[in-house]
Each structure stands twice: as C-alpha cells, then as structure tokens.
Coordinates of C-alpha atoms in Angstrom, one line a residue:
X189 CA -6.3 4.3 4.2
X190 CA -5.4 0.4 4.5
X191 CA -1.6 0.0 4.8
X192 CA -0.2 -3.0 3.0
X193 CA 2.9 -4.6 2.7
X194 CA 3.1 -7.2 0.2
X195 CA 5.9 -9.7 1.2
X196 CA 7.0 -11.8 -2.5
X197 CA 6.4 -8.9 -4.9
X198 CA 8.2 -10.6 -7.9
X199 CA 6.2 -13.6 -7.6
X200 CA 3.4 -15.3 -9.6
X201 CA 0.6 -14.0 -7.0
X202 CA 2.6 -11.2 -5.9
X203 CA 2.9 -9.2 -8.9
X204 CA -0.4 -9.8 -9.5
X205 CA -1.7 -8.6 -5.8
X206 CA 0.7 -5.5 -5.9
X207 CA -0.7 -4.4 -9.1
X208 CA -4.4 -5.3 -8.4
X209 CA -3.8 -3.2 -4.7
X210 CA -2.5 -0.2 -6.7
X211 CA -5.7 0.7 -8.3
X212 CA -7.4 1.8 -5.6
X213 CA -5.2 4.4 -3.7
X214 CA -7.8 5.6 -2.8
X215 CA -8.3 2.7 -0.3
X216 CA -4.9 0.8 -0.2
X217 CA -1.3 2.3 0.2
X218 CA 1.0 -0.5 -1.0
X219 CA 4.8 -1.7 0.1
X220 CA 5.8 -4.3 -2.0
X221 CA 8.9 -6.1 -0.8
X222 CA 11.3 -8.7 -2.6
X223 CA 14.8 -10.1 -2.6
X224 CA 15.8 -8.6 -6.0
X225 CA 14.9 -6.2 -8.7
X226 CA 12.3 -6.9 -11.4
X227 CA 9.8 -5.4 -13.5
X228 CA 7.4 -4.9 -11.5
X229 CA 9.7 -2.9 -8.7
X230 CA 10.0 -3.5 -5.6
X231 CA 9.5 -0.3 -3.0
X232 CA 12.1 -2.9 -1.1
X233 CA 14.6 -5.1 -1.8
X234 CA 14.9 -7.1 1.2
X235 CA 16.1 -11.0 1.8
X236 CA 12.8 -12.0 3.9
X237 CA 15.3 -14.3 5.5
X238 CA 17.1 -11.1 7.2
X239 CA 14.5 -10.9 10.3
X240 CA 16.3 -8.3 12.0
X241 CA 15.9 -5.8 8.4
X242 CA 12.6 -7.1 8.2
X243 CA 11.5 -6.2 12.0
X244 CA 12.6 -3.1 12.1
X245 CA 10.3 -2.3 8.4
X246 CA 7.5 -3.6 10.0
X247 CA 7.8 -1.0 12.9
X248 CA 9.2 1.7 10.8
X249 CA 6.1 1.2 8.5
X250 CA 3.3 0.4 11.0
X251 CA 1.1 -1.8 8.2
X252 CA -2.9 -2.9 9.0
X253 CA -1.7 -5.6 6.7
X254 CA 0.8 -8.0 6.0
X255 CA 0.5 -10.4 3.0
X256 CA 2.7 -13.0 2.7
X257 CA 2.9 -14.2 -0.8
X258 CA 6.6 -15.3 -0.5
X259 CA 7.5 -18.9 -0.7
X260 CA 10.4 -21.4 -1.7
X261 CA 8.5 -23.7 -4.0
X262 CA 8.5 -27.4 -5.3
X263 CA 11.8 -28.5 -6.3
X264 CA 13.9 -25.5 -5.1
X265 CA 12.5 -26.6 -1.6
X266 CA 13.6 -29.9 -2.2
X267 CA 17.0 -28.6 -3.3
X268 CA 17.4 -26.0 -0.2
X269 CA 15.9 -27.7 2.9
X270 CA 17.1 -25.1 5.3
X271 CA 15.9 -22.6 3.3
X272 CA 12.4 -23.7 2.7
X273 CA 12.1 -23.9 6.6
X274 CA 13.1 -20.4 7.0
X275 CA 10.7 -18.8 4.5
X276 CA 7.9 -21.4 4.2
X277 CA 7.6 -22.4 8.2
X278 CA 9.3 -20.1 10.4
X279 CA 9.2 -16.8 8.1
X280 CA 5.0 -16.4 8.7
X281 CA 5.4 -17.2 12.4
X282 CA 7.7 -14.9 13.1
X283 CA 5.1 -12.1 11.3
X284 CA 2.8 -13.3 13.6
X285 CA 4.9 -13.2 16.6
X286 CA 5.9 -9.7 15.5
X287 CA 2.8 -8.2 15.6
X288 CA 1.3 -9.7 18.3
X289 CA 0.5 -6.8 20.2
X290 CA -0.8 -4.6 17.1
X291 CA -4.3 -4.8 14.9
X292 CA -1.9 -5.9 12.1
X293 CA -3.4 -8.6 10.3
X294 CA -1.1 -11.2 9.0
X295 CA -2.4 -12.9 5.8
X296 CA -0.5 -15.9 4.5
X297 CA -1.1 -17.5 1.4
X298 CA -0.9 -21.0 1.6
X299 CA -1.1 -24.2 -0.7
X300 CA -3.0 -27.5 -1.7
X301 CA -0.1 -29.1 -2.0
X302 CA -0.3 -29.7 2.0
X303 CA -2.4 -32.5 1.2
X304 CA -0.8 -36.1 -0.6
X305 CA -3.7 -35.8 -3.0
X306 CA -4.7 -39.3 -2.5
X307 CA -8.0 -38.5 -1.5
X308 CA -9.1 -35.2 -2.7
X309 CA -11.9 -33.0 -1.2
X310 CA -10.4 -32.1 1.3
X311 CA -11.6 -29.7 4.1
X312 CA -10.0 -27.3 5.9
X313 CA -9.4 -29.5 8.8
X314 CA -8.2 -32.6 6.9
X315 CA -4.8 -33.9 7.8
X316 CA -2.2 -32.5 6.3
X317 CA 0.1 -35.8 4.9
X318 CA 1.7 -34.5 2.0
X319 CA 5.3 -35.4 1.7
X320 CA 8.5 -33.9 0.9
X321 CA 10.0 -30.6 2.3
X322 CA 7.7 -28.3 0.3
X323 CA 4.5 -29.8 1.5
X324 CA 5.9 -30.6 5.1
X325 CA 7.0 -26.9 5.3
X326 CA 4.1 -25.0 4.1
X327 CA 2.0 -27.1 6.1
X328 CA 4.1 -26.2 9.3
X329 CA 3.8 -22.6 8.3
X330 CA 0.1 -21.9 8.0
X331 CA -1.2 -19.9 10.9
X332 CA -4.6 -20.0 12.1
X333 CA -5.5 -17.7 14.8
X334 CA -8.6 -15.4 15.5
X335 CA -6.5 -12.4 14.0
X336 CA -5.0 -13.6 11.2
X337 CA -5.2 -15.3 8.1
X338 CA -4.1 -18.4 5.8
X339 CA -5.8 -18.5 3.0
X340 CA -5.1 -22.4 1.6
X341 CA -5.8 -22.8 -2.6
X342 CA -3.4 -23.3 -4.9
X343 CA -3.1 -20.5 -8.8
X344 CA -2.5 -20.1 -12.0
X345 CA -1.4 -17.0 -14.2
X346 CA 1.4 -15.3 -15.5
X347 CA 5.1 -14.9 -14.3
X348 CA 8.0 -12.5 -14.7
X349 CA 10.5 -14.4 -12.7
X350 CA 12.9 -16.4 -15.0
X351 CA 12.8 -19.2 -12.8
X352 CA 8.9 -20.2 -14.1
X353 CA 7.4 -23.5 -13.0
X354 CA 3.4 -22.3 -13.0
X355 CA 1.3 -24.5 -15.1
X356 CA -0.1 -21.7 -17.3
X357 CA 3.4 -20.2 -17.9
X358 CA 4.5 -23.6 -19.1
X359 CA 1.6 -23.9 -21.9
X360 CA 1.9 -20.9 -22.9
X361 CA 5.3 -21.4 -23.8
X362 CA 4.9 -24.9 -25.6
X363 CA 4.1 -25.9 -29.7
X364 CA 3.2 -29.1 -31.4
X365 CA 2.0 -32.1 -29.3
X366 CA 1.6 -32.0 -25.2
X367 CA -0.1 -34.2 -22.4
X368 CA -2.5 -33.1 -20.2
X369 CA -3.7 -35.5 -17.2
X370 CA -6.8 -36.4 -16.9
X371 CA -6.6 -38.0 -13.4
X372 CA -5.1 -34.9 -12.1
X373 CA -7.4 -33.2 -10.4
X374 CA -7.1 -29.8 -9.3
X375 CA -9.2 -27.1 -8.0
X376 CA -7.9 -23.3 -7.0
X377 CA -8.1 -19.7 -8.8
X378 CA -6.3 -17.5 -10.6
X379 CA -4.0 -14.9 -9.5
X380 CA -6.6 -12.3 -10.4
X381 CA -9.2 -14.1 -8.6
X382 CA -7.1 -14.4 -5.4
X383 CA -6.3 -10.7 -5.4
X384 CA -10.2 -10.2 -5.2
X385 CA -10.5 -13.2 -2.3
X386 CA -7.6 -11.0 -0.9
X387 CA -9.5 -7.6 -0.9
X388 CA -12.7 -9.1 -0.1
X389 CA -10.7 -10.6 3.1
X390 CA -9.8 -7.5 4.4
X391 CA -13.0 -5.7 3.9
X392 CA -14.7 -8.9 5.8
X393 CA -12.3 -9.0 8.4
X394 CA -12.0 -12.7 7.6
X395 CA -9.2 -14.7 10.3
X396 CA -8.7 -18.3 11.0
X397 CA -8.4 -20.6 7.4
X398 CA -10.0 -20.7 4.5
X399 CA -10.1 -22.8 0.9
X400 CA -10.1 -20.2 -2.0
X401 CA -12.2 -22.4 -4.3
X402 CA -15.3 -22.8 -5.9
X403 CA -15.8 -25.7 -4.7
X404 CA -15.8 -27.9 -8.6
X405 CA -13.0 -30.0 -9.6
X406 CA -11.4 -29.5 -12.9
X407 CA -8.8 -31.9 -14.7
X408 CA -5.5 -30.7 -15.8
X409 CA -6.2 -31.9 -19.2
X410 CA -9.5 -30.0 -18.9
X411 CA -7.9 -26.8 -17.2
X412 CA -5.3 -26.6 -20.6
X413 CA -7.8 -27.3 -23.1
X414 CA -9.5 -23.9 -21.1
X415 CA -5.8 -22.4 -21.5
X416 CA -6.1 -23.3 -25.5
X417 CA -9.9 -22.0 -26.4
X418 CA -9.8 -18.4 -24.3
X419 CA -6.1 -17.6 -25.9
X420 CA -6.6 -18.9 -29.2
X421 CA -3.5 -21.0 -28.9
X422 CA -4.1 -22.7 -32.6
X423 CA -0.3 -24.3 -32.7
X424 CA -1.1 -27.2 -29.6
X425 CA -2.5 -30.5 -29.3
X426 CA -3.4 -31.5 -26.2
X427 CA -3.4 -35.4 -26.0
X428 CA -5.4 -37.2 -23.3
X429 CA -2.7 -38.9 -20.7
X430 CA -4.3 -41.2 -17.7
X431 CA -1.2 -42.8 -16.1
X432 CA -1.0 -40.2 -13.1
X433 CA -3.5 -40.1 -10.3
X434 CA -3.9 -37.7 -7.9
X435 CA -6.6 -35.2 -6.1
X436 CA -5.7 -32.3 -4.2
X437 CA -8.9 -30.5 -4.3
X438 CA -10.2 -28.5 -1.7
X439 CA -13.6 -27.6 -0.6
X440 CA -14.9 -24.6 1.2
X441 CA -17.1 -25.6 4.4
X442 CA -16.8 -21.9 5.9
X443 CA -20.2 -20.1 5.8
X444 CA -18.5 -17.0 6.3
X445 CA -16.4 -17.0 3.4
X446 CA -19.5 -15.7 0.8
X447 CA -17.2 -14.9 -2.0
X448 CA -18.6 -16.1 -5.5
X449 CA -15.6 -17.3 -7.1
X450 CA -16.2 -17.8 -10.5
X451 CA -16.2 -21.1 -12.9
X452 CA -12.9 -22.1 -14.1
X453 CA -13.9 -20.7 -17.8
X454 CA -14.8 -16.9 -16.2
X455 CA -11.9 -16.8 -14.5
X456 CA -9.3 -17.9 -17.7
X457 CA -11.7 -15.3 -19.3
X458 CA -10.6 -12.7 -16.8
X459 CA -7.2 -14.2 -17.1
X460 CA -6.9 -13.3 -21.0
X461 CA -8.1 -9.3 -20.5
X462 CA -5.3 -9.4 -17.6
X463 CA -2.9 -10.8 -19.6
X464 CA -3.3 -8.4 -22.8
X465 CA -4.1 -5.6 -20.5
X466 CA -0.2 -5.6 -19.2
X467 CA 1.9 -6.8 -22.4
X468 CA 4.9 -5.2 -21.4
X469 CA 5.0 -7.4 -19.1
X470 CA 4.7 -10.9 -20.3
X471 CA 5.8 -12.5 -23.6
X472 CA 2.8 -14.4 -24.7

C-alpha cells in the first residue's frame, strides 16, 4: 500500500488525481489536503502556507508520496506577490527539505509557463526566462534532485473551484462567436492524462524532471475546435484570430520517461467519458 498525500485537492489537477488515486485502494491510500471545503472533500483542510500544521501531518502520516498539485496561478500571483513565493517557490522546497531523511518522494507539478514562449520546443534544460511573478516563482520552485520529482507540462479539464481560469472551463461556458489563436501554440495533457503520467511515475520510480507531453504542437484555435467536435458544442463559432504569437511547447528528450501519451484528439476523447462519467460535479 502506496501512501499519498495530495497537496491542492480542490484544484483543476487535483480533483482530478484524488479521484483517479481512489480507484485503486487496493494500491493507493489517499490524503487529499486543501485550504477550504468543496465537493470533492478534503480529508484536510489545511492553509499549505501554515508549515508548522503541515510538518507535523507529514510526520503524523508518514506518506511514500507527496504530490504537490497546489499553486497560486496567473493573475492571482500577480495580484499577491508574497503569496505566490510562499506556495509556488518556497512551499515545494520546504517538502523537500522535510523529508530529506525519509524514502518519501516529493512530486511537484510544474508548468510551461516557465518559459517566455518566444521560442518554443523547449527542453527540459532550456532557460527558464519567462516573466512576471507566476513564471518567475514556479520556475524558482521546481525541484530536481535524484529522489524527487517535477513533472513540467501545462493541462486542461474541468474545474469545481469558482474562481475558473482553465482554457477548457472557459469554452465550455461560452455561446455565439469566440477567437481562438492560431499562433498560440501549446502542447501539454489533460488532467486525466497527467493522473496516468502521475501513476506511471510512481510505479517507475521516475526523479529528476520531466516534460508530460507528446511531443506535437497543437494551436489554441485547433485545441478548441477539438473542445467543439468531441462535446458536440453546436451553439459556437470559433473564428480564426492571428494577432498573438507565442510558443511554450515542450519536448520530452528523457528516454526513461516511455509513457505513450496520447494525441490531443484521444485525450479530449477520454476527457468527454470523464466529464459525463462525474456530472454531479460539473455543469456542462
């Protein structure tokens, strides 16, 4: 028995992970842990900032695994410096530092959005020059060590926290006429897909850092009309918009790191059965 602790439970990969973990008791016994109520739970409501209540769980609990999933994202980073430093650089550190002297594997779930995106293909030793306080702090908090894990991509799917700013999420709740990029180019997975990467991590014993991606570059204007044809979404128009360039893709040069992630129209396939598969929770 693998014991887990899943750090952001209410959040878009979170939820997703906790769930995904759950079905296999056999295997994994799951902590989920978040600042507030939702849902989806938590086992724990605990402010991740509180180091001293979050020590002290970590040695009451004695977890194989730790996955960090939590994060202060985009614009609320930019609104709450201090705060985004705390969870997004110093908050996976500290996990580190904690169990130092245990097998506990630490695996931290990183982002593209390290990168400027003025280049694109990026490797996982590229510089890391993206700009503002999001990008500068994740950056600063990804750990790469020969025990632990970041695993760098950037997702898609579903959300149950009110404050929503996931590209899927927002689709789904639009009508009549939207832009979609077409020099926006993205690659990364699904929250489905990464709880799979996240298993298969485990099972492989995988440490360092890795790029979850299938190594093919999608547009966002592409990626929606994908969002449109597997949900049947007959009330948007997706017009063509070109006026935005930028190319945080990643590419994945580890040859230990052998998991087949799917094309971008398998995994929005495996998106949809999710998605209607756990209606109580969504409102799509």
């Amino acid at each position: 028995m693998i014991r887990v602790i899943v750090l952001g439970s209410n959040g878009m990969a979170g939820h997703v992970l906790v769930n995904f973990l759950k079905r296999f008791p056999e295997k994994y016994l799951v902590l989920s842990v978040a600042r507030s109520k939702s849902k989806v739970g938590p086992d724990i409501i605990l402010n991740l900032a509180d180091f001293d209540g979050l020590k002290a769980l970590i040695i009451k609990w004695q977890p194989d695994v730790i996955i960090n999933s939590a994060g202060i994202l985009n614009l609320s980073a930019e609104n709450a410096p201090a705060e985004a430093i705390l969870i997004n650089s110093f908050l996976p550190h500290f996990l580190v530092e904690v169990t130092k002297e245990t097998k506990c594997k630490i695996i931290h779930v990183s982002t593209d959005c390290v990168f400027s995106g003025k280049k694109g293909g990026y490797l996982e030793n590229s510089t890391k020059d993206g700009i503002g306080y999001y990008a500068q702090t994740k950056a600063l908090g990804e750990i790469n060590n020969q025990k632990d894990l970041t695993i760098r991509t950037s997702i898609i799917g579903p959300e149950i926290k009110s404050d929503r700013i996931g590209l899927f999420d927002w689709f789904m709740n639009q009508k009549g006429q939207i832009f979609g990029y077409t020099n926006a180019i993205w690659s990364g997975v699904t929250t489905m897909q990464l709880a799979r990467i996240i298993d298969y991590s485990i099972e492989k014993n995988l440490s360092g850092l890795i790029h979850a991606v299938n190594n093919q570059k999608i547009s966002k204007y592409d990626l929606l009309l994908i969002f449109k044809s597997c949900f049947q979404v007959d009330d948007i128009t997706i017009m063509k918009k070109d006026d935005y360039y930028v190319d945080k893709s990643l590419v994945n040069s580890r040859v230990d790191f052998q998991y087949p992630i799917p094309s971008y129209l398998d995994m929005v396939i495996e998106l949809k059965e999710w998605v209607e598969s756990q209606k109580s929770l969504y409102n799509y």
